[in-house]
XYZ file of N, CA and C in Angstrom:
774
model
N 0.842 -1.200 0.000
C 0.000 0.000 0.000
C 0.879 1.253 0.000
N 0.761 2.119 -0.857
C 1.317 3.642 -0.920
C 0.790 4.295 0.261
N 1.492 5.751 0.514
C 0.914 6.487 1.184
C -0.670 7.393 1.436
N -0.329 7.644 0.282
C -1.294 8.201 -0.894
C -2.525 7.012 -0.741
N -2.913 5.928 -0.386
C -3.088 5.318 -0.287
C -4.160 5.074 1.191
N -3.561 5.535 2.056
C -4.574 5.498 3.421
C -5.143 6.270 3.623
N -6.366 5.776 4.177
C -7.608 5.685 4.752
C -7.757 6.133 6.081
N -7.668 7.717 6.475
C -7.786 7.810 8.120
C -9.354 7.085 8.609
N -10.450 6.704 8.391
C -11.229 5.746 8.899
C -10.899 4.198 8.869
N -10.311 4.007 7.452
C -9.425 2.572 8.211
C -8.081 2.198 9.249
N -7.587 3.309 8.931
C -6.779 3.527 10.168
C -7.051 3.254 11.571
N -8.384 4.148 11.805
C -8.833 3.959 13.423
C -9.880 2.857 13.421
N -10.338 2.547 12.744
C -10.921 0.476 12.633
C -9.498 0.039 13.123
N -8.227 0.173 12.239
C -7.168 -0.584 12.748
C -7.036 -0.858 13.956
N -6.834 0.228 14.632
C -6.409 0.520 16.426
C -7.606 0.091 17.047
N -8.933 0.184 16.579
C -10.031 -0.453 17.165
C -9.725 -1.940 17.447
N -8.937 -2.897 16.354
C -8.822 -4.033 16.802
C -7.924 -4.535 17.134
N -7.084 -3.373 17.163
C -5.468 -4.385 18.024
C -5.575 -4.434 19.668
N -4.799 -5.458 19.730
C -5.168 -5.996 21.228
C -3.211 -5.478 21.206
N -3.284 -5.066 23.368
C -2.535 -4.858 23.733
C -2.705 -4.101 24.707
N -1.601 -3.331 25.379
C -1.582 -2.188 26.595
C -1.853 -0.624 25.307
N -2.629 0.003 26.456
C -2.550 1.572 25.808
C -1.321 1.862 25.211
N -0.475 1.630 25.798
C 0.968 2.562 26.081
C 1.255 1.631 24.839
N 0.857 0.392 24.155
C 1.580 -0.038 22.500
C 0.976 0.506 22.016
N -0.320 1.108 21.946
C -1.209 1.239 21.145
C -1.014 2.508 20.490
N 0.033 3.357 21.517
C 0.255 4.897 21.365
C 1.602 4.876 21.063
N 2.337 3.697 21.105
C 3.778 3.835 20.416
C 3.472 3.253 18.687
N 2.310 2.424 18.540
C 2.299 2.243 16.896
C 1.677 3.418 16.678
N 1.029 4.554 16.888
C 0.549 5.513 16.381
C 1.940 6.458 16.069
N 2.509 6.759 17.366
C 3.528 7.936 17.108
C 4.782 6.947 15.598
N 4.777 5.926 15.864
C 5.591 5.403 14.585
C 5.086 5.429 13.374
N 3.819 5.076 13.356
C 2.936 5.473 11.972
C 2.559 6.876 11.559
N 2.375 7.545 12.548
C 2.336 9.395 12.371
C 4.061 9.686 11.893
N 5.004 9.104 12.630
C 6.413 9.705 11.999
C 6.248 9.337 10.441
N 5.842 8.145 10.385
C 5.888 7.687 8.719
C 5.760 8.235 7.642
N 4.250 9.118 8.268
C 3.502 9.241 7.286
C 3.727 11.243 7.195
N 4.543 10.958 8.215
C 4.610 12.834 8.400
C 6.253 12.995 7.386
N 6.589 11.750 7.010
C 7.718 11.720 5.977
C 7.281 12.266 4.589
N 5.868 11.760 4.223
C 5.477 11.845 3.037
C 4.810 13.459 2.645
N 4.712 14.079 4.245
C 3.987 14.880 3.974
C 5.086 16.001 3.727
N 5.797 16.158 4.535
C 7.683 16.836 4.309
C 7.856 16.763 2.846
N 8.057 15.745 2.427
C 8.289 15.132 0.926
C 7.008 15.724 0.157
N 5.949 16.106 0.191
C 4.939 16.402 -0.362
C 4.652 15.903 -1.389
N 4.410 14.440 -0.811
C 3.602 12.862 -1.565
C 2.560 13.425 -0.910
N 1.782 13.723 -0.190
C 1.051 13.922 1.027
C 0.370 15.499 1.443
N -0.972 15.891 1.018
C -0.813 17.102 1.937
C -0.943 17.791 2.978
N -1.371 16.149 4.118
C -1.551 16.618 4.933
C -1.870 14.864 5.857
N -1.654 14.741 7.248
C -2.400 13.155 7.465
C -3.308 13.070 6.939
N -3.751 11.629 6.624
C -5.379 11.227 6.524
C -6.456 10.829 7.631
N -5.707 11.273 8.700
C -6.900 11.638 9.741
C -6.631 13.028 10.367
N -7.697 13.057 11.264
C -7.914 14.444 11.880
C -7.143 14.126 13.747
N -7.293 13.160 14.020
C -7.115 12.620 15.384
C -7.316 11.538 15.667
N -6.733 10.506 15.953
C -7.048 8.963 16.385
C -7.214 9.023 17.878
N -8.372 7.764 18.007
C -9.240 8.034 19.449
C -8.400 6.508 19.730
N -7.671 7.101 21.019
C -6.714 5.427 21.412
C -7.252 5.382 22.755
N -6.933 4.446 23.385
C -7.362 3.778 24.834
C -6.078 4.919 25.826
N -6.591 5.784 27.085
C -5.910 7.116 27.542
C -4.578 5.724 28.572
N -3.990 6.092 28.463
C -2.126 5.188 29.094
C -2.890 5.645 30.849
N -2.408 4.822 31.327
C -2.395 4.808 32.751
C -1.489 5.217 33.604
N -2.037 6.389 34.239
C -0.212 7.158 34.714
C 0.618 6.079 35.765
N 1.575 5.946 35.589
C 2.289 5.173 36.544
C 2.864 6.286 38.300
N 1.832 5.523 39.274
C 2.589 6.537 40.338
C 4.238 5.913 40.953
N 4.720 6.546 40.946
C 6.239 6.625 41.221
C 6.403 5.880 42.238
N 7.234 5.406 42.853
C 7.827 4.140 43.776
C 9.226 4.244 44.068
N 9.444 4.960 45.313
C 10.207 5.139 46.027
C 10.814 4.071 46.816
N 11.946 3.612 46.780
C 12.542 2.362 47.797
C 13.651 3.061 48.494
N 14.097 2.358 49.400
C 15.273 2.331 50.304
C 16.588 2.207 49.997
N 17.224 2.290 50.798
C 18.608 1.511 50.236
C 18.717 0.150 50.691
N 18.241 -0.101 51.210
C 17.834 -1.725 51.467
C 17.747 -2.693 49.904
N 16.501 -2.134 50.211
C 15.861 -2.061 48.482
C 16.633 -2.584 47.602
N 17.516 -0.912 46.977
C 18.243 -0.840 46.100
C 19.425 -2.025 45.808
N 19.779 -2.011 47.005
C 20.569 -2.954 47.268
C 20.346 -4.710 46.975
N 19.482 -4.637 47.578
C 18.594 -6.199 47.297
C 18.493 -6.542 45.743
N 18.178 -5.621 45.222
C 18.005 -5.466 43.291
C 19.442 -5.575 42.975
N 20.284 -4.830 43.453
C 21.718 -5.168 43.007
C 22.607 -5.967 42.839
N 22.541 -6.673 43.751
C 22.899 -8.238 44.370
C 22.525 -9.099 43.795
N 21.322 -8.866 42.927
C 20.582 -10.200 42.593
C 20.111 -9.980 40.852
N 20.731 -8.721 40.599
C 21.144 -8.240 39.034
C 22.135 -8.758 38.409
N 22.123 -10.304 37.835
C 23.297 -10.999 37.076
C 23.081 -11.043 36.132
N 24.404 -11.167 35.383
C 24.313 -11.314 34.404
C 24.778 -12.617 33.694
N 24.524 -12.953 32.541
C 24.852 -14.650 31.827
C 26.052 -14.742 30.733
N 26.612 -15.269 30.430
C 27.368 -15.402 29.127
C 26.721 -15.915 27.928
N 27.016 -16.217 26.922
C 26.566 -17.446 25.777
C 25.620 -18.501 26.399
N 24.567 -18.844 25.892
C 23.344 -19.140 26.235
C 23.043 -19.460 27.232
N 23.522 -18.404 28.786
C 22.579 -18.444 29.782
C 22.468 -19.735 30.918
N 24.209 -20.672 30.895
C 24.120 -21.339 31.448
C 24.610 -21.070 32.576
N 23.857 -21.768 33.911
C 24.185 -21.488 35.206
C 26.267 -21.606 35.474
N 26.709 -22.255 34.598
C 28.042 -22.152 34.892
C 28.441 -20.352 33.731
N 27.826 -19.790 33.567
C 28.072 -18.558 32.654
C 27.305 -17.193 33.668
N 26.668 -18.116 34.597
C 26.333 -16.819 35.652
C 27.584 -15.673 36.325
N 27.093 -14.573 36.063
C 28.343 -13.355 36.662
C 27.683 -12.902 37.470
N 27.621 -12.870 39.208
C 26.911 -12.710 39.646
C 26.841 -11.209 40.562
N 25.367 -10.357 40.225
C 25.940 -9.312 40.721
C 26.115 -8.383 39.387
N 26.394 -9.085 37.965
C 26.903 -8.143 37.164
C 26.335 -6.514 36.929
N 25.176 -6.596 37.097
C 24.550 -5.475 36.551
C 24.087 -4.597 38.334
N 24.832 -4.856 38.784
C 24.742 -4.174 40.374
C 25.618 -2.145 40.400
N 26.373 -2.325 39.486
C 27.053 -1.055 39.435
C 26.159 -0.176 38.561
N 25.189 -0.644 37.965
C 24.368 0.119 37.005
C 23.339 0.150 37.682
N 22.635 -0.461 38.166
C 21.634 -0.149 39.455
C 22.180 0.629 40.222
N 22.977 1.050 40.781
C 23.563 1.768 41.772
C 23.422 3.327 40.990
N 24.096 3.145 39.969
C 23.929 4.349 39.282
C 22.845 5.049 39.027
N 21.455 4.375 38.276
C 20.542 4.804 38.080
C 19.696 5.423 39.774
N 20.008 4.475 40.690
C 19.809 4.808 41.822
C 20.183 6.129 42.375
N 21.047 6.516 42.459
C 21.733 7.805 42.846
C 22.384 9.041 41.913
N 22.326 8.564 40.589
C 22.248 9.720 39.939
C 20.833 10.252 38.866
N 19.563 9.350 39.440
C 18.482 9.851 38.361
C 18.492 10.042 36.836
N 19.173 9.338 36.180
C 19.491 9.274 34.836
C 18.346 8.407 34.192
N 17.889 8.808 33.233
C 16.859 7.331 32.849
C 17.873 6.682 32.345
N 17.113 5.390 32.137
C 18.249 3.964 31.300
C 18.248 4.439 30.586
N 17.577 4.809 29.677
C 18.176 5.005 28.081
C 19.242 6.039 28.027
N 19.132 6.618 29.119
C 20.121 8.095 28.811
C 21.449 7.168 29.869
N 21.575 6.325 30.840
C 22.290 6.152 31.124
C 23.317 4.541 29.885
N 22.267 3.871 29.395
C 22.741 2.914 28.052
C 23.835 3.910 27.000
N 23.036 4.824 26.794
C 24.086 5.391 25.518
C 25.263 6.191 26.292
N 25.531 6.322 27.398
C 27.342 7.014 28.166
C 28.172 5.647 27.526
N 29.198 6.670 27.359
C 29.976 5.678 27.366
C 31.046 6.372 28.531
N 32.745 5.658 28.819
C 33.093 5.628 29.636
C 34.005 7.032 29.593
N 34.025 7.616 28.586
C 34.879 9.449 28.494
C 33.299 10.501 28.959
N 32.021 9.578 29.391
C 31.067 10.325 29.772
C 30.925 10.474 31.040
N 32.272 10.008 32.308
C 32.353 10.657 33.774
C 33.489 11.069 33.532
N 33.502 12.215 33.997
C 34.654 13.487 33.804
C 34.786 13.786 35.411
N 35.741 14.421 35.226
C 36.372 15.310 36.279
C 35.700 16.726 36.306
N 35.459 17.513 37.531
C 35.095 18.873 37.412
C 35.874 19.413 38.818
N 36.381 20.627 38.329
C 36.320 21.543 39.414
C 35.574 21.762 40.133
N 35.101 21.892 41.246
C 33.853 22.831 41.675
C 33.880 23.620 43.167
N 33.876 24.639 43.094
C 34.525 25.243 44.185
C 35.384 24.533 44.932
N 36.590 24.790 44.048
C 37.832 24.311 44.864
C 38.209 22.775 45.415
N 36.975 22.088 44.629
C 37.121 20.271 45.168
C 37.055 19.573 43.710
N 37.730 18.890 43.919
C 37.485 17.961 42.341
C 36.268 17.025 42.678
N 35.358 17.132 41.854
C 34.217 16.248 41.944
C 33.921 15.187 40.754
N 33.305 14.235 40.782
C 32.773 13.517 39.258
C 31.629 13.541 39.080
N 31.186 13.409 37.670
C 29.490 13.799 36.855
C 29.949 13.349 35.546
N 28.659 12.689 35.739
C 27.930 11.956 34.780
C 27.792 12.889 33.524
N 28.129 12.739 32.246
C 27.707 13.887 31.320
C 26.555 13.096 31.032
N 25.120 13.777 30.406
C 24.155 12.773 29.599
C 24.064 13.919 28.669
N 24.654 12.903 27.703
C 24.453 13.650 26.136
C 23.449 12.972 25.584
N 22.727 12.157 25.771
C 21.204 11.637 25.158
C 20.288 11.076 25.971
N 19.529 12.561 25.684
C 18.468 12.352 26.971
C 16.956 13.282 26.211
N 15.881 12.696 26.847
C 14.683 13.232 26.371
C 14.634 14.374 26.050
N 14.880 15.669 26.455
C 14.658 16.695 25.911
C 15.654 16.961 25.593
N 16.158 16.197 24.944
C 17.669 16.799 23.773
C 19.011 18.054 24.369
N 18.907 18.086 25.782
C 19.376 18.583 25.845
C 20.225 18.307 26.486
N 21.934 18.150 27.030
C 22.637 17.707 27.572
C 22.623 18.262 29.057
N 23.361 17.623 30.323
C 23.385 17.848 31.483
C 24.963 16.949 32.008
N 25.038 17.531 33.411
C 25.601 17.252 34.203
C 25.412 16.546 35.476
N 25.404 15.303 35.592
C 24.495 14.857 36.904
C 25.753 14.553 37.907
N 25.999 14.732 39.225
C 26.655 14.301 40.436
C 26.729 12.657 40.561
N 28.017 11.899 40.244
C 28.481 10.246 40.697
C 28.590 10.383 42.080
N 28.287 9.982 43.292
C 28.765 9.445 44.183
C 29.778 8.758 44.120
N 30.823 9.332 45.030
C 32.172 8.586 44.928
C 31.808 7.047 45.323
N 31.111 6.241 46.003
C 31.029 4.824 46.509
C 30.317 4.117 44.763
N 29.929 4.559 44.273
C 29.167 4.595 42.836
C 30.272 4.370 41.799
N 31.414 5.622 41.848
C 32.420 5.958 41.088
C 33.136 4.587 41.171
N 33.285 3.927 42.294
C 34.166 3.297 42.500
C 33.698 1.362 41.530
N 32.576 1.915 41.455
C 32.014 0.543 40.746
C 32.353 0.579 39.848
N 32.415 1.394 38.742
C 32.242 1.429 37.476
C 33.721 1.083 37.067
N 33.851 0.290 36.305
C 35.254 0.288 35.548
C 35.338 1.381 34.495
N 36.418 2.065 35.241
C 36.765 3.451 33.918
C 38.332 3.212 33.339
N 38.653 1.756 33.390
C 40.046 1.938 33.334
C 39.943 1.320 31.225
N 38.962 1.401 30.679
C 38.762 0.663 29.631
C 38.680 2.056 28.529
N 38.764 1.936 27.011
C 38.952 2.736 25.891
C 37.781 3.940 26.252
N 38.190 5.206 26.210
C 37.134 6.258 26.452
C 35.751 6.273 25.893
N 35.854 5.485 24.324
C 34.743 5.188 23.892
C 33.751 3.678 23.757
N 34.366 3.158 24.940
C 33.644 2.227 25.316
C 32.738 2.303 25.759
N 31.438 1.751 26.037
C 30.276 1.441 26.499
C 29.811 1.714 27.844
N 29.428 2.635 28.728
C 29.624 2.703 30.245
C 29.582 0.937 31.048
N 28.189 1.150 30.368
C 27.953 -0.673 30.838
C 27.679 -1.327 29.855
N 28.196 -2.526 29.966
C 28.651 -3.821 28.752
C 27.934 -4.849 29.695
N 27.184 -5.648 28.419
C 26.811 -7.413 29.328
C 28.386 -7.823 29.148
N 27.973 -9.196 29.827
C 29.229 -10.100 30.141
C 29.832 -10.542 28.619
N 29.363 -10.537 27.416
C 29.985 -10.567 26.489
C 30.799 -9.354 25.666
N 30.623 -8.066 26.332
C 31.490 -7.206 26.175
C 30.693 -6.146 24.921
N 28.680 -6.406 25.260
C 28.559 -5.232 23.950
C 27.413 -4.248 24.890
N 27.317 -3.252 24.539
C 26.731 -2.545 25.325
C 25.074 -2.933 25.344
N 24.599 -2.784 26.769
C 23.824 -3.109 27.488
C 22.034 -2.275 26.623
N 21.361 -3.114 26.207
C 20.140 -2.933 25.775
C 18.980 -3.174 26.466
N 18.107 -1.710 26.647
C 17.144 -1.544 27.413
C 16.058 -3.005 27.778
N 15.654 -3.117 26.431
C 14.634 -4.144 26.803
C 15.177 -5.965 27.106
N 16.092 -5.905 26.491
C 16.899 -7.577 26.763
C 17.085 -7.119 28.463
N 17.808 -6.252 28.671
C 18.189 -5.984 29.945
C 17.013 -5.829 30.898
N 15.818 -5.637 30.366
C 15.086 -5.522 31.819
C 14.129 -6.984 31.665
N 14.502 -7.850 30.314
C 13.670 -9.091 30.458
C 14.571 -10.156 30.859
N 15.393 -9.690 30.863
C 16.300 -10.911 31.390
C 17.167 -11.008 32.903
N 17.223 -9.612 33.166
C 18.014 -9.472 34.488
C 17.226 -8.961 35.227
N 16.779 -7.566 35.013
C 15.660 -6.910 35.614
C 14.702 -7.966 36.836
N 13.820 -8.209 35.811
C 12.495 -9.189 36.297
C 13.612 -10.297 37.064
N 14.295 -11.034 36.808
C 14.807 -12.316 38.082
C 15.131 -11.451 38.941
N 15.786 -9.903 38.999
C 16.593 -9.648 40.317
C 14.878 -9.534 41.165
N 14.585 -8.931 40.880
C 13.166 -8.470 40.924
C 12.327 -9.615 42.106
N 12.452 -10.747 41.480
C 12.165 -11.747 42.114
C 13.329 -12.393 43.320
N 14.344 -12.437 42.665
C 14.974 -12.968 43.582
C 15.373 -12.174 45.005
N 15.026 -11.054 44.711
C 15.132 -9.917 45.784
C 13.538 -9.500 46.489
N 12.441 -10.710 45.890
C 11.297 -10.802 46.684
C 10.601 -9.253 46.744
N 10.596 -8.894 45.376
C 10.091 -7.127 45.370
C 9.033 -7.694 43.635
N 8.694 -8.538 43.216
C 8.298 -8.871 41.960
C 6.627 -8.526 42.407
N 6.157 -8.384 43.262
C 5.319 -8.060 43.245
C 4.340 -6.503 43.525
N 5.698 -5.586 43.671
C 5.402 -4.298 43.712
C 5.285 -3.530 42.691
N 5.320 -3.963 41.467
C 5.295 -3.785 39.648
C 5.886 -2.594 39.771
N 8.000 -2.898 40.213
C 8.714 -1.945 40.107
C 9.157 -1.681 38.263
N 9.380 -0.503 38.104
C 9.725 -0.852 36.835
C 11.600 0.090 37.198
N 11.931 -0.064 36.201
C 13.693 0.628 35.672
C 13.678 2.071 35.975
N 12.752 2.532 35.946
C 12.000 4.129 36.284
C 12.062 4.602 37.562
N 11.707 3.377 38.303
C 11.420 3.868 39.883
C 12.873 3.978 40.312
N 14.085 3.476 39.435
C 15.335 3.494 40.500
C 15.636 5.502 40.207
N 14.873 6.310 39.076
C 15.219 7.308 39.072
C 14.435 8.131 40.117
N 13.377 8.003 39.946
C 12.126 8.836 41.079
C 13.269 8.247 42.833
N 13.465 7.296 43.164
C 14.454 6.874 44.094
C 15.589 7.857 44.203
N 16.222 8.185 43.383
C 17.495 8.624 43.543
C 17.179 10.406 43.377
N 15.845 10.830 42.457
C 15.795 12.171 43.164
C 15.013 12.317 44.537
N 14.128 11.040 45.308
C 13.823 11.227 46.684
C 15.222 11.320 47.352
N 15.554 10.873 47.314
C 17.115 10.620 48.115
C 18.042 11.871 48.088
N 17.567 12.751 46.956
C 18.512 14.155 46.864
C 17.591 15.120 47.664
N 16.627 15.027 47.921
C 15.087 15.975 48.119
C 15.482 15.590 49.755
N 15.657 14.734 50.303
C 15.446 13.908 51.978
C 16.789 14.368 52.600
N 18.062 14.399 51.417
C 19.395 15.192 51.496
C 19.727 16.602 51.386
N 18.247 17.123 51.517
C 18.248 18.695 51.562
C 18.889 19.743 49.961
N 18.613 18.648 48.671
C 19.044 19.497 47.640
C 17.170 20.476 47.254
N 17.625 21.269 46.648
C 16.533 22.520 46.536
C 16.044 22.170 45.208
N 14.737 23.070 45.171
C 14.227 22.518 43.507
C 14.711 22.639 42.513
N 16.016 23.698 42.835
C 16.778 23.861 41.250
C 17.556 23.112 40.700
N 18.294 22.839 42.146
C 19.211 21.803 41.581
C 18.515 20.445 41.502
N 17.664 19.953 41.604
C 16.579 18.794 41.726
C 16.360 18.891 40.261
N 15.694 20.154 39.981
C 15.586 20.551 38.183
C 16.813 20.000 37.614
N 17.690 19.837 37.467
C 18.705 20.360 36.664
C 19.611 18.863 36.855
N 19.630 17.906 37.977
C 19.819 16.992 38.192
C 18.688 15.602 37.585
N 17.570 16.101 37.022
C 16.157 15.293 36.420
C 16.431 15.800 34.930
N 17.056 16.985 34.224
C 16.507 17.146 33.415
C 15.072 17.739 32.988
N 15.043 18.542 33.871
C 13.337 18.698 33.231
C 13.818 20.133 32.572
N 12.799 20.974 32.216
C 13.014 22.185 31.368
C 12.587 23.047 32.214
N 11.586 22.970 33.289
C 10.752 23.705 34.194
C 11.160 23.034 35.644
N 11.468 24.118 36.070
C 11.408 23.746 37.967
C 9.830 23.282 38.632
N 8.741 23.848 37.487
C 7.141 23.225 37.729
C 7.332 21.970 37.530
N 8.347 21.332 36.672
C 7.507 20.032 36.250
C 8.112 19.122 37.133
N 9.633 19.423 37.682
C 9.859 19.062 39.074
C 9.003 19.116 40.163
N 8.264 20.319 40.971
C 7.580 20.242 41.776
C 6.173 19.411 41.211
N 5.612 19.215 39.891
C 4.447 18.686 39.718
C 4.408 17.157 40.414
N 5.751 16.577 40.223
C 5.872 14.941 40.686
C 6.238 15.365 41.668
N 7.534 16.337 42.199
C 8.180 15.586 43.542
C 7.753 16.527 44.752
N 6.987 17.599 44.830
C 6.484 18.871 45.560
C 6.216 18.333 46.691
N 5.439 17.061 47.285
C 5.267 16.480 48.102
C 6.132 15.691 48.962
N 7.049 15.578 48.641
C 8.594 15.422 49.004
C 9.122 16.408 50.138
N 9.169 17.835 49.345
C 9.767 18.743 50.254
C 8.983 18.947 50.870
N 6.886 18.893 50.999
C 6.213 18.788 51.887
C 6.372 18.328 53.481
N 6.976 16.882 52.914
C 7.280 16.090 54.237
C 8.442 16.056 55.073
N 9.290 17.449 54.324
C 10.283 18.531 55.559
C 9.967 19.630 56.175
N 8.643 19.933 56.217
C 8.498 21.258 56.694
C 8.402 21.117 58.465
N 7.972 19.114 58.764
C 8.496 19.702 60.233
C 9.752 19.499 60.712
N 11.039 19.414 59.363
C 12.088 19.145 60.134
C 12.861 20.331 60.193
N 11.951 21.607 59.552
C 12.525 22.842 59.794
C 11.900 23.666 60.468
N 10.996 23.533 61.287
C 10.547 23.333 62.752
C 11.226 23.721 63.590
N 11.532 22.020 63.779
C 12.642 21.202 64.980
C 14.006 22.284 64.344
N 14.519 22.163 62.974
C 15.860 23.043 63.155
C 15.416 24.571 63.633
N 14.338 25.320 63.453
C 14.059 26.563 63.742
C 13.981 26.682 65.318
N 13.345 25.583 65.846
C 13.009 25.313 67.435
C 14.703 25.400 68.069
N 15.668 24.548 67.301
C 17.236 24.651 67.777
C 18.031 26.191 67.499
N 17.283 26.469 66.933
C 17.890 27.808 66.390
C 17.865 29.045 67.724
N 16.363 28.756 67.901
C 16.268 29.693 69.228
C 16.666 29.453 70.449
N 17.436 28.133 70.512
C 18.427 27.824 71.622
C 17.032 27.303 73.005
């Protein structure tokens, strides 16, 4: 079938009968809208052949905050396999330094998959040498600087070619979102007796900006450590956060007056 060719009423019959989650239903649309928004650029096309497709509304996911307990438990039990996955090819633990990471520096996976290892640098910063994460591919296209924890730093092997892979499976190629969360993910998941809290790869970021918010960082730098574009869209998710310090500045105001 040409472009030129579709039918925006057969189109949404289409989506009427595919079975699946919302959230596929709205990733074959945005792939079929890129498609077809090729032809229209190209001006095969003068315009889509629909007006709006009516899809099933995605279900917001509320955020899920863990411990370091937690975190930990997922880490430990994040291995990785060699060549087809035999218990003598278990590396155990492998994928524990990348949990750690996503944990404490709020990076999404995808933005933390594409670093490679010339992407933790050195910085000055008032007078202390510190390390950060560069993320040069990240949702809103725009690059950042995120804070490594030195106990973090210390996981990561940086002693390998600058343009190597931050994290590599055990066969040495860099680490892919969805193999990686169907194959390691889900067992740590279980084996760390959390498989039933429908954590996803997401929650280790919402985690690691509670953990900066409970550590007394402010909304800007909270902004700017998430990536967002707006300090609103920070407070829209995490506002309730700094809520649940207002009586610990109280108690410090109560010490204040001696």
């Amino acid at each position: 079938m040409l472009a030129v060719d579709v039918d925006g009423e057969a189109v949404q019959e289409w989506f009427n009968r595919e079975s699946g989650s919302p959230s596929r239903l709205h990733k074959l649309s945005q792939c079929l809208t890129g498609a077809m928004l090729v032809g229209v650029r190209r001006g095969v096309l003068e315009a889509l052949p629909w007006a709006e497709l009516t899809l099933p509304r995605e279900k917001a996911h509320e955020p899920i905050f863990l411990d370091t307990d937690q975190v930990r438990a997922i880490a430990d039990a994040c291995h990785g396999w060699g060549a087809g996955r035999k218990d003598e090819m278990k590396h155990a633990g492998w994928y524990g330094p990348m949990v750690w990471f996503l944990a404490t520096t709020g990076v999404r996976i995808s933005e933390a998959l594409a670093m490679d290892v010339r992407h933790i640098v050195r910085r000055r910063v008032g007078g202390q040498d510190v390390w950060r994460g560069r993320v040069v591919t990240s949702k809103g296209g725009v690059s950042r600087d995120v804070p490594v924890p030195p106990k973090v730093l210390k996981m990561l092997d940086l002693s390998r070619p600058k343009d190597a892979p931050l994290f590599v499976t055990p066969l040495g190629v860099r680490v892919t979102k969805d193999n990686w969360r169907a194959r390691a993910w889900r067992a740590a998941l279980e084996e760390a007796k959390l498989h039933e809290v429908a954590l996803r790869p997401h929650d280790l970021r919402h985690t690691a900006i509670s953990w900066a918010i409970a550590d007394g960082a402010d909304i800007k730098a909270v902004q700017r450590m998430a990536g967002h574009k707006s300090a609103k869209t920070t407070f829209d998710v995490y506002g309730h956060l700094w809520d649940a310090g207002l009586d610990d500045v109280a108690s410090r105001m109560d010490a204040r007056l001696g």
